[in-house]
mmCIF file of C-alpha atoms in Angstrom:
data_model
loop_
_atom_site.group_PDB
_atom_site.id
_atom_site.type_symbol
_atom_site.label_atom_id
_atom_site.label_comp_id
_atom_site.label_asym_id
_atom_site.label_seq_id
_atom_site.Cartn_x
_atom_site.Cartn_y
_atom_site.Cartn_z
ATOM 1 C CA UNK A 59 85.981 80.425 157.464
ATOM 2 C CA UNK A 60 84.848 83.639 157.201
ATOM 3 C CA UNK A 61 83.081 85.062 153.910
ATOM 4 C CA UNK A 62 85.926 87.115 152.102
ATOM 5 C CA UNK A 63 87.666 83.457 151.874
ATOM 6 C CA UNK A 64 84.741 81.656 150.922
ATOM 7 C CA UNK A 65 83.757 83.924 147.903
ATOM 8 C CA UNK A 66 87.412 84.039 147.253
ATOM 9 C CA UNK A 67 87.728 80.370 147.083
ATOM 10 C CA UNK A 68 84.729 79.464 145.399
ATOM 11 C CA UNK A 69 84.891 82.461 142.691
ATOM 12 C CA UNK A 70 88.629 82.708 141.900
ATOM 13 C CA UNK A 71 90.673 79.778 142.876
ATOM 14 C CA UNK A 72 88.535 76.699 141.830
ATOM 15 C CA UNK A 73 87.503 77.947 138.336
ATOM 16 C CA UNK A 74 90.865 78.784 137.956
ATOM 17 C CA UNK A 75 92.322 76.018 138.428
ATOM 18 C CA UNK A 76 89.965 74.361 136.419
ATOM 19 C CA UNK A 77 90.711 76.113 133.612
ATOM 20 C CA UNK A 78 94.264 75.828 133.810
ATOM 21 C CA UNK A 79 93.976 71.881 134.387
ATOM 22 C CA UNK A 80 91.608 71.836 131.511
ATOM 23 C CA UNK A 81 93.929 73.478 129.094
ATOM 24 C CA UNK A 82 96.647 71.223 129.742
ATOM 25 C CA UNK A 83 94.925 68.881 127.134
ATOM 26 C CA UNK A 84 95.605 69.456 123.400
ATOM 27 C CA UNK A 85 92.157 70.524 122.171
ATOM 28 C CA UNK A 86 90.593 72.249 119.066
ATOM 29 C CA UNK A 87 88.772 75.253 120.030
ATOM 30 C CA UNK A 88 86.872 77.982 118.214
ATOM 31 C CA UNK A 89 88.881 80.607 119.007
ATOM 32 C CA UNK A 90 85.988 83.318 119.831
ATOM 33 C CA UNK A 91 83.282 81.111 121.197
ATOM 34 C CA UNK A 92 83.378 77.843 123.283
ATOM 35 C CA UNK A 93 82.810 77.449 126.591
ATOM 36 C CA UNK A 94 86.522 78.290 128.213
ATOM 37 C CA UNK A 95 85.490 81.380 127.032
ATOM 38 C CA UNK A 96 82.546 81.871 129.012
ATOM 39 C CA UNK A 97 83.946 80.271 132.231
ATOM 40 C CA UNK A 98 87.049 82.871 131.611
ATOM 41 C CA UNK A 99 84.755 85.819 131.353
ATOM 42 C CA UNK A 100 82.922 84.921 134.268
ATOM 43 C CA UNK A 101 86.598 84.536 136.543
ATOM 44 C CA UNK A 102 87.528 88.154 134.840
ATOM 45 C CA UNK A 103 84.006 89.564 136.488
ATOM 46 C CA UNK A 104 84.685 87.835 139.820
ATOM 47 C CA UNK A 105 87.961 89.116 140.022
ATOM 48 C CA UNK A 106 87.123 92.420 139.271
ATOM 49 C CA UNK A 107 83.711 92.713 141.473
ATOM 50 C CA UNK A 108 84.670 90.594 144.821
ATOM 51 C CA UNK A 109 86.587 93.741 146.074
ATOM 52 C CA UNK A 110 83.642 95.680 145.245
ATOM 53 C CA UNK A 111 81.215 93.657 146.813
ATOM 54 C CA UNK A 112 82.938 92.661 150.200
ATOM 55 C CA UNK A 113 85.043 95.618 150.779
ATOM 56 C CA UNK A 114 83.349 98.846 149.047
ATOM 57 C CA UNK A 115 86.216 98.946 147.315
ATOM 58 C CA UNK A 116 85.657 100.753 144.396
ATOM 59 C CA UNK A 117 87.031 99.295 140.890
ATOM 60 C CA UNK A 118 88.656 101.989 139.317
ATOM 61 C CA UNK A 119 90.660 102.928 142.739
ATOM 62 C CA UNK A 120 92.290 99.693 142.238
ATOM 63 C CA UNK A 121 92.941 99.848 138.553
ATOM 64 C CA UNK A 122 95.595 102.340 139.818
ATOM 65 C CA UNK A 123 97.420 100.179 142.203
ATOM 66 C CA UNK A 124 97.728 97.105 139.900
ATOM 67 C CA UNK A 125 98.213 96.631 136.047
ATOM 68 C CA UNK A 126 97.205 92.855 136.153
ATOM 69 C CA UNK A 127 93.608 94.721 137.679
ATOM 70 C CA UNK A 128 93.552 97.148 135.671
ATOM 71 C CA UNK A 129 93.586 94.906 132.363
ATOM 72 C CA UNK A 130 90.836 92.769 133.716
ATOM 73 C CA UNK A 131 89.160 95.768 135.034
ATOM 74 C CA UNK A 132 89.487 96.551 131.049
ATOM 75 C CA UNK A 133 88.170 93.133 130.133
ATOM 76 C CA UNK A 134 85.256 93.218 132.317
ATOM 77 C CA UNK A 135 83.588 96.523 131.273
ATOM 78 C CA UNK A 136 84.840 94.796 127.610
ATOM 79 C CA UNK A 137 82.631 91.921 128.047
ATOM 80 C CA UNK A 138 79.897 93.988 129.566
ATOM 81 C CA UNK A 139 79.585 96.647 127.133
ATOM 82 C CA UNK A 140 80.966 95.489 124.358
ATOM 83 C CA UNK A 141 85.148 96.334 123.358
ATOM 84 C CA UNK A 142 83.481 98.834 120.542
ATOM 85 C CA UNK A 143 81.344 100.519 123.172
ATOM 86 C CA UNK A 144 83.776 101.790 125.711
ATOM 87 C CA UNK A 145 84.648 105.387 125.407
ATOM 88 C CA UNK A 146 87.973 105.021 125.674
ATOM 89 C CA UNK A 147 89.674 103.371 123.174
ATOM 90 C CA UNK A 148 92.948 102.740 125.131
ATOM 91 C CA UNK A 149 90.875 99.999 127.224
ATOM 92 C CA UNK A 150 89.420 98.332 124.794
ATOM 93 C CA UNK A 151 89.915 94.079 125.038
ATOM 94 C CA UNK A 152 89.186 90.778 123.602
ATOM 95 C CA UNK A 153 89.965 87.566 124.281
ATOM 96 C CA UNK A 154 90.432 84.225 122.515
ATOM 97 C CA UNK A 155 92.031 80.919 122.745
ATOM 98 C CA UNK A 156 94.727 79.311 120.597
ATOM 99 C CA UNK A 157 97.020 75.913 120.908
ATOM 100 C CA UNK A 158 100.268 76.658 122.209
ATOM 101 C CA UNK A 159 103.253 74.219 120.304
ATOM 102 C CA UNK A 160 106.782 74.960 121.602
ATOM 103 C CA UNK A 161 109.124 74.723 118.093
ATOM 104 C CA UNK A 162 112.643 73.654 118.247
ATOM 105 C CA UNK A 163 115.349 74.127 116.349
ATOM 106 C CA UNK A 164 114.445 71.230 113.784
ATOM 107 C CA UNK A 165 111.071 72.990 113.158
ATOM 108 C CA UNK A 166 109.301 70.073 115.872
ATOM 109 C CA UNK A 167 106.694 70.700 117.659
ATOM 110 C CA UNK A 168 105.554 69.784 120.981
ATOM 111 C CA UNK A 169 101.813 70.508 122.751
ATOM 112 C CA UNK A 170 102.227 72.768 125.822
ATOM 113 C CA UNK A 171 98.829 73.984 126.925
ATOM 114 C CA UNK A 172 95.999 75.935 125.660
ATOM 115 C CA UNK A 173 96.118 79.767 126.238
ATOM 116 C CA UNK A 174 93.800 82.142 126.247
ATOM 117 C CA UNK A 175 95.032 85.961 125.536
ATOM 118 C CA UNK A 176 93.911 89.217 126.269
ATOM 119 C CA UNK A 177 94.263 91.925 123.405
ATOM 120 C CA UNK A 178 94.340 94.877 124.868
ATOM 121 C CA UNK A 179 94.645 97.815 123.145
ATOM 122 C CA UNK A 180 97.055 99.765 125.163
ATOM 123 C CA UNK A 181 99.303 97.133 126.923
ATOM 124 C CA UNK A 182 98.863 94.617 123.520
ATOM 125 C CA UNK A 183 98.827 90.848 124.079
ATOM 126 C CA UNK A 184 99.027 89.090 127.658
ATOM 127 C CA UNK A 185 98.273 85.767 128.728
ATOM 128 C CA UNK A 186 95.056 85.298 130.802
ATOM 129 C CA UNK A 187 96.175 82.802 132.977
ATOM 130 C CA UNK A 188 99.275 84.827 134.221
ATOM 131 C CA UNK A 189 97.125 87.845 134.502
ATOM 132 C CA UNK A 190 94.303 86.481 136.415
ATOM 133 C CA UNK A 191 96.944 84.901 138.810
ATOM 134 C CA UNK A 192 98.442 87.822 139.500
ATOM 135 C CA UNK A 193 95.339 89.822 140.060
ATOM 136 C CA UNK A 194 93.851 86.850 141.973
ATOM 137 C CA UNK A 195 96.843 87.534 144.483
ATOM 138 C CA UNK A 196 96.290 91.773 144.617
ATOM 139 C CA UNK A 197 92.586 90.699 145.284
ATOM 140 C CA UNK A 198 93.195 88.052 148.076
ATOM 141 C CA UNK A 199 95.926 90.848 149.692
ATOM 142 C CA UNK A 200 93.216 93.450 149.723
ATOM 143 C CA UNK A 201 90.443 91.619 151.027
ATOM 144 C CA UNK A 202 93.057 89.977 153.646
ATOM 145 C CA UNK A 203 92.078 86.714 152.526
ATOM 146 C CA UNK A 204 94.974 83.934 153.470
ATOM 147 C CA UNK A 205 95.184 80.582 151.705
ATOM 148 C CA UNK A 206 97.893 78.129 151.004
ATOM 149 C CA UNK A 207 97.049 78.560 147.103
ATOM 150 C CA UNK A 208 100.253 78.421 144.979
ATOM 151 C CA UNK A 209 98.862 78.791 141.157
ATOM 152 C CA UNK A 210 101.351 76.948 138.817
ATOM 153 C CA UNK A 211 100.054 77.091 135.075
ATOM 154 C CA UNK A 212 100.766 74.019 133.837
ATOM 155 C CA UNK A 213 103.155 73.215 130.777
ATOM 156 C CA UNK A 214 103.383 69.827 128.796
ATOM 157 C CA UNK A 215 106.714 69.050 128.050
ATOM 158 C CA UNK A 216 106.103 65.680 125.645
ATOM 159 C CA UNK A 217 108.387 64.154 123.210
ATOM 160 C CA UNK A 218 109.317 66.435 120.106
ATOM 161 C CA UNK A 219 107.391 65.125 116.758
ATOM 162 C CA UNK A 220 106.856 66.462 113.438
ATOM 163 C CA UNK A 221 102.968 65.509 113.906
ATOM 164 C CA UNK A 222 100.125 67.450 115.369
ATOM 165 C CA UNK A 223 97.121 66.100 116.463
ATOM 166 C CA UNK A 224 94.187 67.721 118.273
ATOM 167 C CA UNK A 225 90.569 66.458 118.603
ATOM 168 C CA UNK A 226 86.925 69.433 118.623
ATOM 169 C CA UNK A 227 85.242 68.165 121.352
ATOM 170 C CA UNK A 228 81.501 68.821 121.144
ATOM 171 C CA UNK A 229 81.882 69.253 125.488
ATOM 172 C CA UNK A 230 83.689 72.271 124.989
ATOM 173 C CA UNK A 231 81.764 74.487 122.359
ATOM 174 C CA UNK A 232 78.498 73.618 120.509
ATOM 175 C CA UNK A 233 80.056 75.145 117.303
ATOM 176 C CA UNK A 234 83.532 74.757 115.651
ATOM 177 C CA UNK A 235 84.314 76.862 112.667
ATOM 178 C CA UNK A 236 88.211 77.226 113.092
ATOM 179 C CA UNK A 237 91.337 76.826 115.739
ATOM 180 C CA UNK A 238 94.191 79.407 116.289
ATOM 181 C CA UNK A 239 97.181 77.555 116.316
ATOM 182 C CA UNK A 240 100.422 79.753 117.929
ATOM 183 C CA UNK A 241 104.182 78.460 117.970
ATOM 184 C CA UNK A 242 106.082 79.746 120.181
ATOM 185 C CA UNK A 243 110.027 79.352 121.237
ATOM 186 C CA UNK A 244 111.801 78.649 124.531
ATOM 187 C CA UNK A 245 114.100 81.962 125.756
ATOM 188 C CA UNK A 246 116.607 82.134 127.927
ATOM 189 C CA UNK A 247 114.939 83.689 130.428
ATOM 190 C CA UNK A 248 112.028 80.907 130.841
ATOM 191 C CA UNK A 249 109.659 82.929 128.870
ATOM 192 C CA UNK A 250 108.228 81.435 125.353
ATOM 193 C CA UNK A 251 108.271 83.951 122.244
ATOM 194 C CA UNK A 252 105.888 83.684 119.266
ATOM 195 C CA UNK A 253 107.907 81.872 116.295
ATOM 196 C CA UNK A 254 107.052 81.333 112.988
ATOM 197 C CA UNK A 255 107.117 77.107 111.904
ATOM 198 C CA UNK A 256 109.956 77.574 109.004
ATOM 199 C CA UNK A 257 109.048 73.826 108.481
ATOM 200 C CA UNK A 258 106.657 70.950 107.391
ATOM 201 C CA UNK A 259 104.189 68.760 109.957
ATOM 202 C CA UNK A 260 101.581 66.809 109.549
ATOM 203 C CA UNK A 261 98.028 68.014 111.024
ATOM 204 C CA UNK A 262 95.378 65.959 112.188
ATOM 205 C CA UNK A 263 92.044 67.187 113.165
ATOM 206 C CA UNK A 264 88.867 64.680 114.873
ATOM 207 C CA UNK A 265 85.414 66.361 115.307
ATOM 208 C CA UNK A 266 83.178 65.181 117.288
ATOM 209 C CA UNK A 267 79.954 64.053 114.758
ATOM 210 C CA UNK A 268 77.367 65.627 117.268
ATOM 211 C CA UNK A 269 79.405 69.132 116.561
ATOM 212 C CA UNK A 270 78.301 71.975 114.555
ATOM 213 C CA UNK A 271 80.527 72.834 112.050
ATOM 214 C CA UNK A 272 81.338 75.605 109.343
#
């Protein structure tokens, strides 16, 4: 196997995969700071750097060919710098993590993953996961790298209830101060748009005792 594929492999496809198996259980997550976090900034510099590294491609050539890049591009000189620190303000980007409940039309809710999203100052909110696969495939084109990878993000699809329970793990963050909680409804299309609750649940929260909290 020759290196492109390797680095490729190792860099991109395994952590994200286990990210996205990872967030297919409901979990309580500081929203700024826990450890998905830190594996997703790492995946954003991979993606953005491999090309450079193997190829001499240069970064910013590619930014132009390929939005999904070009955000995590963004993100990576983000994370770097520092979002306040870039010169442009167009590129600015954060990124957090929420719990994604699909709402139907009885105001029930049902778990479908975690998600991390990019807020980016010029193209607004996108999903990480959908942006690092896509990138992950403009990558793997460039530096002819040929797998049988076939990323599907994973979606619960559980029993409707009007309860909500989620537990703060202390093998996930060492510090819990809040979650981000985001509902979201089913379109015709397949896509999921943010809704707001327009009804009563009941919330549960566990914490982990070993877990620092406030």
């Amino acid at each position: 196997m020759k290196e492109e594929a390797v680095k490729f492999i190792s860099e991109v496809i395994k952590p994200w995969e286990i990210l996205n198996n990872k967030f297919s259980t409901p979990l309580s997550m500081n929203p700024a700071i826990n450890d998905f976090i830190t594996s997703a900034n790492a995946l954003t510099i991979s993606i953005k750097h491999l090309p450079e590294s193997l190829i001499q491609a240069k970064p910013y050539d590619l930014a132009q060919e390929n939005r999904a890049y070009e955000i995590l591009h963004d993100l990576a000189d983000s994370i770097k710098h520092g979002a306040k620190n870039l010169r442009n303000q167009g590129r600015r980007s954060t990124i957090d993590v929420s719990s994604m409940f699909e709402r139907n039309s009885d105001a029930m809710v049902r778990f479908l993953r975690n998600r991390i999203s990019i807020m980016h100052n010029t193209y607004g909110k996108i999903d990480f996961m959908e942006c690092t696969m896509e990138a992950s495939k403009f990558v793997a084109e460039k530096l002819d790298v040929r797998t049988d990878w076939n990323p599907q993000i994973i979606i619960r699809n559980g029993e409707f209830s009007n309860e909500i329970y989620v537990h703060a793990s202390v093998e996930n963050q060492v510090h819990w101060q809040a979650m981000k909680l985001e509902f979201v409804e089913l379109q015709v299309d397949g896509t999921y748009n943010n809704v707001d609750l327009n009804g009563e649940i009941l919330f549960q929260l566990t914490v982990d005792d070993q877990l620092s909290i406030g």
